[in-house]
Rosetta silent file (secondary structure, phi, psi, omega in degrees, C-alpha in Angstrom):
SEQUENCE: AVTQGDLTRSIQVEARGEVAELKDNINTMIGNLRLTTERNTEQDWLKTNLAKFSRMMQGQRDLVTMGEMLLAELAPLVGAQQAILYIAELESEKKVLKELATYADANPGDRRQYALREGLVGQCAADGRRILLEQVPRDAVHVRSGLLAARATNIVALPILYEGQAKAVVELASLHEYTTSQLAFLEQLAGSIGVVLNTIQATVRT
SCORE:     score description
SCORE:     0.000 S_00000001
   1 L     0.000  -45.682  139.363  -18.541  -26.941   13.852 S_00000001
   2 H    -7.887  -77.636  168.034  -16.741  -27.257   10.872 S_00000001
   3 H   -40.093  -15.500 -165.728  -19.521  -27.897    8.828 S_00000001
   4 H  -113.958    9.327  174.627  -21.441  -24.851   10.113 S_00000001
   5 L   103.386  -37.636 -162.353  -18.098  -22.767    8.975 S_00000001
   6 L   -91.354  106.683  170.125  -16.161  -22.381   12.092 S_00000001
   7 L   -66.333  -35.512 -161.877  -12.601  -23.189   10.741 S_00000001
   8 L   -95.908   27.575  171.420  -10.660  -22.230   14.340 S_00000001
   9 L  -122.910  116.235 -176.083  -11.964  -25.453   16.154 S_00000001
  10 L  -104.515  152.422 -176.214   -9.879  -28.571   16.357 S_00000001
  11 L   -80.287   75.335 -163.119  -10.076  -31.976   17.902 S_00000001
  12 L  -110.607   20.618  174.944   -8.495  -32.376   21.020 S_00000001
  13 L   -69.103  148.519  142.076   -9.489  -35.519   23.426 S_00000001
  14 L   -30.009  114.058  161.347   -6.855  -38.021   24.117 S_00000001
  15 L  -147.594  155.896 -171.582   -6.361  -41.021   21.418 S_00000001
  16 L  -127.229  166.241 -176.257   -4.098  -43.897   20.438 S_00000001
  17 H    61.645 -123.897 -159.155   -4.236  -45.924   17.096 S_00000001
  18 H   -80.532   -9.626 -149.081   -6.269  -45.830   14.293 S_00000001
  19 H   -87.473  -58.759  177.334   -8.682  -43.126   16.236 S_00000001
  20 H   -23.067  -54.654 -154.181   -5.292  -40.971   17.216 S_00000001
  21 H   -89.145  -15.430 -169.344   -4.605  -40.924   13.257 S_00000001
  22 H   -97.411    5.580 -167.298   -7.853  -40.315   12.130 S_00000001
  23 H   -90.008  -39.499 -157.524   -7.844  -36.747   14.983 S_00000001
  24 H   -69.539  -48.445 -164.425   -4.546  -35.683   13.280 S_00000001
  25 H   -65.737  -30.526  172.980   -6.076  -36.091    9.654 S_00000001
  26 H   -78.184   -6.992 -164.822   -8.966  -34.353   10.568 S_00000001
  27 H   -84.927  -77.418  160.728   -7.180  -31.742   12.255 S_00000001
  28 H   -26.669  -54.311 -166.763   -4.794  -31.313    9.322 S_00000001
  29 H   -90.601  -21.577  149.176   -7.387  -30.910    6.970 S_00000001
  30 H   -43.738  -46.854  172.819   -9.378  -28.537    8.967 S_00000001
  31 H   -68.650  -33.385  175.077   -6.279  -26.203    8.916 S_00000001
  32 H   -54.060  -47.048  165.755   -5.921  -26.712    5.193 S_00000001
  33 H   -38.942  -62.586 -176.058   -9.243  -25.270    4.821 S_00000001
  34 H   -56.923  -46.013 -179.462   -8.666  -22.206    7.056 S_00000001
  35 H   -48.899  -44.876 -158.215   -5.230  -21.503    4.748 S_00000001
  36 H   -84.507  -45.981  168.427   -7.294  -21.809    1.336 S_00000001
  37 H   -16.342  -69.898  179.263  -10.369  -19.973    3.043 S_00000001
  38 H   -88.999    5.311  149.187   -8.214  -16.755    3.972 S_00000001
  39 H   -67.195  -42.628 -165.653   -6.236  -16.972    0.657 S_00000001
  40 H  -110.263   25.431  117.380   -9.490  -16.722   -1.379 S_00000001
  41 H   -69.403  -37.355  149.826  -10.565  -14.337    0.902 S_00000001
  42 H   -41.469  -43.306  172.742   -7.265  -11.978    0.421 S_00000001
  43 H   -36.154  -78.432  162.455   -7.916  -12.874   -3.166 S_00000001
  44 H   -27.168  -77.231 -159.567  -11.238  -11.610   -3.148 S_00000001
  45 H   -58.652  -91.502 -165.795  -10.534   -8.377   -1.138 S_00000001
  46 H   -28.000  -79.142 -179.242   -7.850   -7.543   -3.372 S_00000001
  47 H   -54.057   -0.620  169.039   -9.456   -7.990   -7.123 S_00000001
  48 L   -84.760  -74.667 -134.420  -12.580   -5.808   -5.793 S_00000001
  49 L   -90.124   40.078 -172.040  -10.727   -2.760   -4.399 S_00000001
  50 L  -145.328  -29.040  173.535   -8.335   -3.020   -7.171 S_00000001
  51 L   -99.829   18.250  163.693  -11.128   -2.912  -10.135 S_00000001
  52 L  -110.996  -12.873  153.653  -12.967    0.052   -7.873 S_00000001
  53 L   -96.040  -10.330 -175.041  -10.201    2.210   -8.354 S_00000001
  54 H   -69.448  -32.157  172.929   -9.594    1.470  -11.576 S_00000001
  55 H   -54.982  -21.349  177.089  -13.296    2.606  -12.134 S_00000001
  56 H   -80.588  -74.668 -163.452  -12.574    5.722   -9.780 S_00000001
  57 H   -45.317  -49.247 -172.378   -9.251    6.724  -11.808 S_00000001
  58 L   -61.728  121.853 -148.677  -10.855    6.164  -14.984 S_00000001
  59 L    68.900    5.661  178.519  -11.426    9.095  -17.111 S_00000001
  60 L   -71.604  174.386 -175.499  -10.144   11.482  -14.740 S_00000001
  61 L  -134.911   12.466  179.390   -8.178   14.816  -16.393 S_00000001
  62 L  -122.538  166.212  171.420   -6.799   16.981  -13.614 S_00000001
  63 L  -109.093  -35.115 -176.958   -4.079   15.313  -11.514 S_00000001
  64 H   -97.979   14.804  179.125   -4.712   16.921   -8.539 S_00000001
  65 H   -70.096  -50.485  174.016   -8.298   16.331   -8.454 S_00000001
  66 H   -53.761  -68.067  174.175   -7.179   12.679   -8.801 S_00000001
  67 H   -37.376  -49.136 -177.919   -4.505   12.653   -6.337 S_00000001
  68 H   -69.079  -58.043  163.255   -6.721   13.483   -3.713 S_00000001
  69 H   -25.788  -39.883 -173.463   -9.467   11.306   -4.635 S_00000001
  70 H   -76.053  -69.750 -178.167   -6.849    8.609   -4.832 S_00000001
  71 H   -61.883  -26.309  171.310   -5.488    9.286   -1.218 S_00000001
  72 H   -80.670  -17.533  166.701   -8.672    9.697    0.529 S_00000001
  73 H   -86.575  -39.393  177.767   -9.807    6.336   -0.636 S_00000001
  74 H   -47.275  -58.213 -154.320   -6.072    4.504   -0.339 S_00000001
  75 L   -70.777  -47.604 -167.169   -5.439    5.614    3.140 S_00000001
  76 H   -64.764  -45.379 -152.916   -8.327    4.571    5.494 S_00000001
  77 H   -70.854    4.821  152.050   -8.580    1.216    3.106 S_00000001
  78 H  -118.283   24.025  165.678   -4.475    0.204    4.195 S_00000001
  79 L    95.317  -40.694 -136.317   -4.859    1.295    7.443 S_00000001
  80 L   -69.354  141.974  173.679   -2.570    4.617    6.755 S_00000001
  81 L   -85.188  -66.407 -147.234   -3.282    7.632    8.883 S_00000001
  82 L  -105.025  145.281  167.318   -1.308   10.294    6.968 S_00000001
  83 E  -162.375  133.332 -148.254   -0.597   10.362    3.154 S_00000001
  84 E  -118.383  120.630  172.346    1.260   12.477    0.663 S_00000001
  85 E  -125.350  145.584 -171.835    1.514   11.702   -3.081 S_00000001
  86 E  -103.998  167.701 -174.082    4.718   13.752   -5.073 S_00000001
  87 E  -134.203  165.355  179.984    4.130   13.929   -9.038 S_00000001
  88 E  -107.293  156.847 -175.754    7.722   13.691  -10.975 S_00000001
  89 E  -166.856  116.633  167.788    8.435   16.924  -12.840 S_00000001
  90 E   -36.241  160.179  155.750   11.549   18.254  -14.704 S_00000001
  91 E  -170.097  130.009 -168.698   13.357   21.157  -13.635 S_00000001
  92 L    34.386   81.297  127.577   16.691   22.561  -15.263 S_00000001
  93 L    73.695    2.131 -154.707   17.003   19.302  -17.193 S_00000001
  94 E  -139.590  119.700  177.136   16.408   17.427  -13.374 S_00000001
  95 E   -82.668  142.797  137.255   13.629   15.023  -12.312 S_00000001
  96 E  -112.158  175.742  170.085   12.189   16.144   -8.796 S_00000001
  97 E  -111.471  127.719 -167.792    9.015   15.453   -6.948 S_00000001
  98 E  -116.624  148.670 -156.651    6.787   17.618   -6.076 S_00000001
  99 E   -90.538  167.432 -172.939    4.233   17.210   -3.480 S_00000001
 100 E  -108.002  -45.385 -167.809    0.759   17.014   -5.407 S_00000001
 101 E  -141.014 -178.689 -175.721   -2.039   16.096   -3.131 S_00000001
 102 L  -153.221  168.827  175.244   -2.127   15.258    0.725 S_00000001
 103 L  -142.844  144.040  173.101   -4.336   13.161    3.311 S_00000001
 104 L    26.902   45.508  148.674   -4.885   14.322    7.130 S_00000001
 105 L   -40.498  118.312  165.528   -1.366   16.303    6.437 S_00000001
 106 L   -63.032  -31.391  174.226    0.231   17.276    9.610 S_00000001
 107 L  -151.698   96.296 -169.797    2.069   20.021    8.374 S_00000001
 108 L   -88.438  127.724 -160.162    0.403   21.847    6.052 S_00000001
 109 L   177.568 -152.213  150.554    2.376   24.447    4.189 S_00000001
 110 L   -21.245  152.812 -173.658    5.279   25.153    1.849 S_00000001
 111 L  -107.455  158.813 -164.070    4.696   21.825   -0.518 S_00000001
 112 L  -101.020  115.331  158.155    7.534   19.582   -0.051 S_00000001
 113 E  -118.781  157.873 -170.028   10.138   18.814   -2.603 S_00000001
 114 E  -121.641  143.072  162.071   12.407   15.834   -3.058 S_00000001
 115 E  -121.375  171.169 -168.682   15.196   15.410   -5.903 S_00000001
 116 L   -56.011  138.364 -171.516   16.319   12.004   -6.759 S_00000001
 117 L    47.272   30.049  153.764   17.826    9.923   -3.550 S_00000001
 118 L  -107.788  120.185  168.554   17.194   12.867   -1.510 S_00000001
 119 H    75.269  171.282  153.282   15.313   11.305    1.737 S_00000001
 120 H    -2.219  -59.813  172.125   13.024    8.559    1.306 S_00000001
 121 H   -30.764  -83.750 -154.539   11.251   10.005   -1.554 S_00000001
 122 H   -52.669  -60.657 -157.796   13.847   10.730   -4.101 S_00000001
 123 H   -56.579  -24.543 -173.743   15.463    6.975   -3.276 S_00000001
 124 H   -63.957  -56.184 -152.288   11.986    5.333   -3.556 S_00000001
 125 H  -102.962   29.351  145.984   11.511    6.903   -7.206 S_00000001
 126 H   -97.645  -27.466 -167.123   15.665    6.538   -8.129 S_00000001
 127 H   -72.822  -80.796 -152.405   15.503    2.324   -6.941 S_00000001
 128 L   101.436   56.875  157.897   12.204    2.107   -8.877 S_00000001
 129 L  -159.953 -159.621 -151.193   11.192   -0.097   -5.663 S_00000001
 130 L  -104.073  148.448  135.055    8.720   -0.403   -2.207 S_00000001
 131 E  -126.772  107.980 -136.319   10.607    1.326    0.774 S_00000001
 132 E  -120.478  125.110  179.453    9.168   -0.025    3.776 S_00000001
 133 E  -121.753  135.008  178.898   10.495    1.433    7.391 S_00000001
 134 E  -127.653  146.947  173.533    8.852   -0.708   10.682 S_00000001
 135 L    56.833   60.701  173.396    9.241    0.206   14.347 S_00000001
 136 L   -60.962  146.491  159.855   10.150    3.420   13.305 S_00000001
 137 L   -46.291  138.478  139.230   11.920    5.428   16.632 S_00000001
 138 L   -62.906  -19.921 -179.382    9.559    8.156   18.129 S_00000001
 139 L   -77.522  -16.723 -151.612   12.351   10.480   18.514 S_00000001
 140 L   -75.128   49.535 -166.020   13.306    9.955   14.946 S_00000001
 141 L   -94.743   18.820  170.520   12.310   13.189   13.354 S_00000001
 142 L  -106.311   17.078  145.211   15.321   13.782   11.590 S_00000001
 143 L   -27.202   97.123 -159.238   14.446   11.284    9.213 S_00000001
 144 L   -70.683   87.512  176.191   14.485   12.952    6.455 S_00000001
 145 L  -121.435  102.221  154.656   10.399   11.801    5.408 S_00000001
 146 L     1.945  -40.023 -154.747    7.532   14.176    4.377 S_00000001
 147 L  -133.742  -25.605  166.365    5.354   12.329    7.218 S_00000001
 148 L   -45.781    3.418  161.479    7.544   11.270    9.853 S_00000001
 149 L   -88.467   11.778 -178.079    6.598   14.217   12.084 S_00000001
 150 L  -109.207   12.286 -179.036    3.505   12.213   12.792 S_00000001
 151 L    41.949   62.383  179.519    5.360    9.638   14.680 S_00000001
 152 L   -69.762 -174.887  161.929    4.106    6.669   13.029 S_00000001
 153 L  -120.893  -27.319 -149.850    5.327    2.853   13.802 S_00000001
 154 E  -139.437  142.270  155.278    5.110    2.205    9.795 S_00000001
 155 E  -159.792  145.030 -176.243    5.686    4.220    6.869 S_00000001
 156 E  -131.493  142.949 -163.576    5.925    3.049    3.577 S_00000001
 157 E  -134.300  136.791 -162.152    7.028    5.005    0.653 S_00000001
 158 L  -133.288   86.288 -139.256    5.716    3.254   -2.850 S_00000001
 159 L   -42.584  127.129  153.999    6.935    3.764   -6.307 S_00000001
 160 L  -109.084  127.239  177.154    4.492    4.711   -9.462 S_00000001
 161 E  -113.810  165.754  160.561    6.245    3.703  -12.779 S_00000001
 162 L  -158.413   82.784 -171.273    5.251    3.799  -15.966 S_00000001
 163 L   103.243   42.629 -166.601    7.575    2.072  -18.699 S_00000001
 164 L    51.549   -2.236  163.677   10.092    1.908  -15.693 S_00000001
 165 L  -130.120  159.847 -156.772   10.386    4.915  -15.147 S_00000001
 166 E   -54.046   90.629 -175.205    9.141    6.949  -12.206 S_00000001
 167 L  -105.087   53.484 -177.822    6.121    9.100  -12.472 S_00000001
 168 L   133.181  155.451  160.314    4.998    9.659   -8.762 S_00000001
 169 L  -114.976  145.149  130.229    5.891    8.311   -4.819 S_00000001
 170 E  -108.619  163.177  173.526    3.121    7.810   -2.887 S_00000001
 171 E  -107.671  125.211  149.572    3.879    8.092    1.172 S_00000001
 172 E  -162.689  155.210 -160.872    1.577    6.830    3.615 S_00000001
 173 E  -114.336  157.938  177.559    2.114    6.392    7.212 S_00000001
 174 E  -150.611  172.704 -178.086    0.463    4.425    9.359 S_00000001
 175 L   -98.301   -0.054 -176.656    0.221    3.529   13.278 S_00000001
 176 L  -138.640  133.357  149.016    0.098   -0.185   12.543 S_00000001
 177 L   -22.592  139.360 -175.788    1.814   -2.674   10.813 S_00000001
 178 L   -88.956  129.311  162.216    1.137   -2.917    7.158 S_00000001
 179 L  -105.667 -156.388 -173.240    0.126   -6.508    6.373 S_00000001
 180 H   -55.515  -46.430  179.659    0.737   -8.954    3.340 S_00000001
 181 H   -81.491  -12.182 -174.723   -2.547   -7.961    1.680 S_00000001
 182 H   -82.144  -55.206  154.490   -2.111   -4.692    2.116 S_00000001
 183 H   -28.855  -69.335 -178.052    1.356   -4.336    0.985 S_00000001
 184 H   -95.280   15.066  164.759    0.440   -6.212   -2.061 S_00000001
 185 H   -80.900  -30.947  141.429   -2.204   -4.479   -2.860 S_00000001
 186 H   -72.563  -11.808  160.594   -0.468   -1.193   -3.056 S_00000001
 187 H   -94.751    3.149  179.160    1.953   -2.801   -5.370 S_00000001
 188 H   -88.336  -40.397 -169.055   -0.745   -3.987   -7.928 S_00000001
 189 H   -80.158  -28.423  152.126   -2.390   -0.261   -8.319 S_00000001
 190 H    -7.812  -81.006 -154.447    1.057    1.380   -8.920 S_00000001
 191 H   -69.414  -35.184 -178.241    0.721    0.295  -12.153 S_00000001
 192 H   -66.688  -16.278 -174.335   -2.893    1.205  -12.890 S_00000001
 193 H   -82.192  -36.509 -164.045   -2.047    4.611  -11.019 S_00000001
 194 H   -69.250  -28.786 -160.380    1.139    5.299  -13.406 S_00000001
 195 H   -67.489  -14.362 -167.271   -1.111    4.422  -16.256 S_00000001
 196 H   -74.147  -88.987 -165.074   -3.985    7.568  -15.221 S_00000001
 197 H   -19.350  -17.189 -176.303   -1.032    9.662  -14.531 S_00000001
 198 H  -111.568  -45.726 -132.163    0.803    9.264  -18.004 S_00000001
 199 L   -96.152  -71.678  159.312   -2.500    9.544  -19.391 S_00000001
 200 L   -38.580  -71.148 -161.873   -3.820   12.848  -17.805 S_00000001
 201 H   -41.909  -38.138 -164.478    0.028   14.360  -18.275 S_00000001
 202 H   -70.680  -16.288 -163.593   -0.182   13.406  -21.949 S_00000001
 203 H   -91.012  -12.436 -152.791   -3.980   15.095  -21.981 S_00000001
 204 H  -109.558  -55.796 -175.825   -2.350   18.088  -20.182 S_00000001
 205 H   -40.967  -69.518  171.912    0.449   17.994  -22.833 S_00000001
 206 L   -46.269    0.000    0.000   -2.021   18.006  -25.935 S_00000001
């Protein structure tokens, strides 16, 4: 079974002495092969999709178009049912985060806006660190998060940084738990998004 690629099997027969030792060693080998294969598969998935998003964002010149395209590809890839991209802007010399693009928004209407440290989005931008909410209660609609009306079980707010400064925040809501690979992908993708956003904003200013 192992030689044919089936790494889910193991030897279960009763044995003693050298045969038992051989059985244990073979089962350990199968376990190690399975872990190595899974790690390689995850790394291939990460590299392939990071390259895909880099190509997709390359050459974009409009923030809204880039944001909508980004969410449309990103949300299904990581198993999110709703998503919002907030862009950082200065108002009266204070940084605020304004809704730029949405994906399957359950409450369209007025653009959402958060100051630094206001709600999950504002706190994520202020800290420059990912915030992950797991097992969100279905009746917890009072939590200040733009997507919580969807009553998702997992919400992640991801800061988009460039040279240590928050350029944007992506908020993704899912009905399922995010996997370790999906969260690692989001962390790595955030850097690429930050570079693209900074380039677009510099072009607009020029």
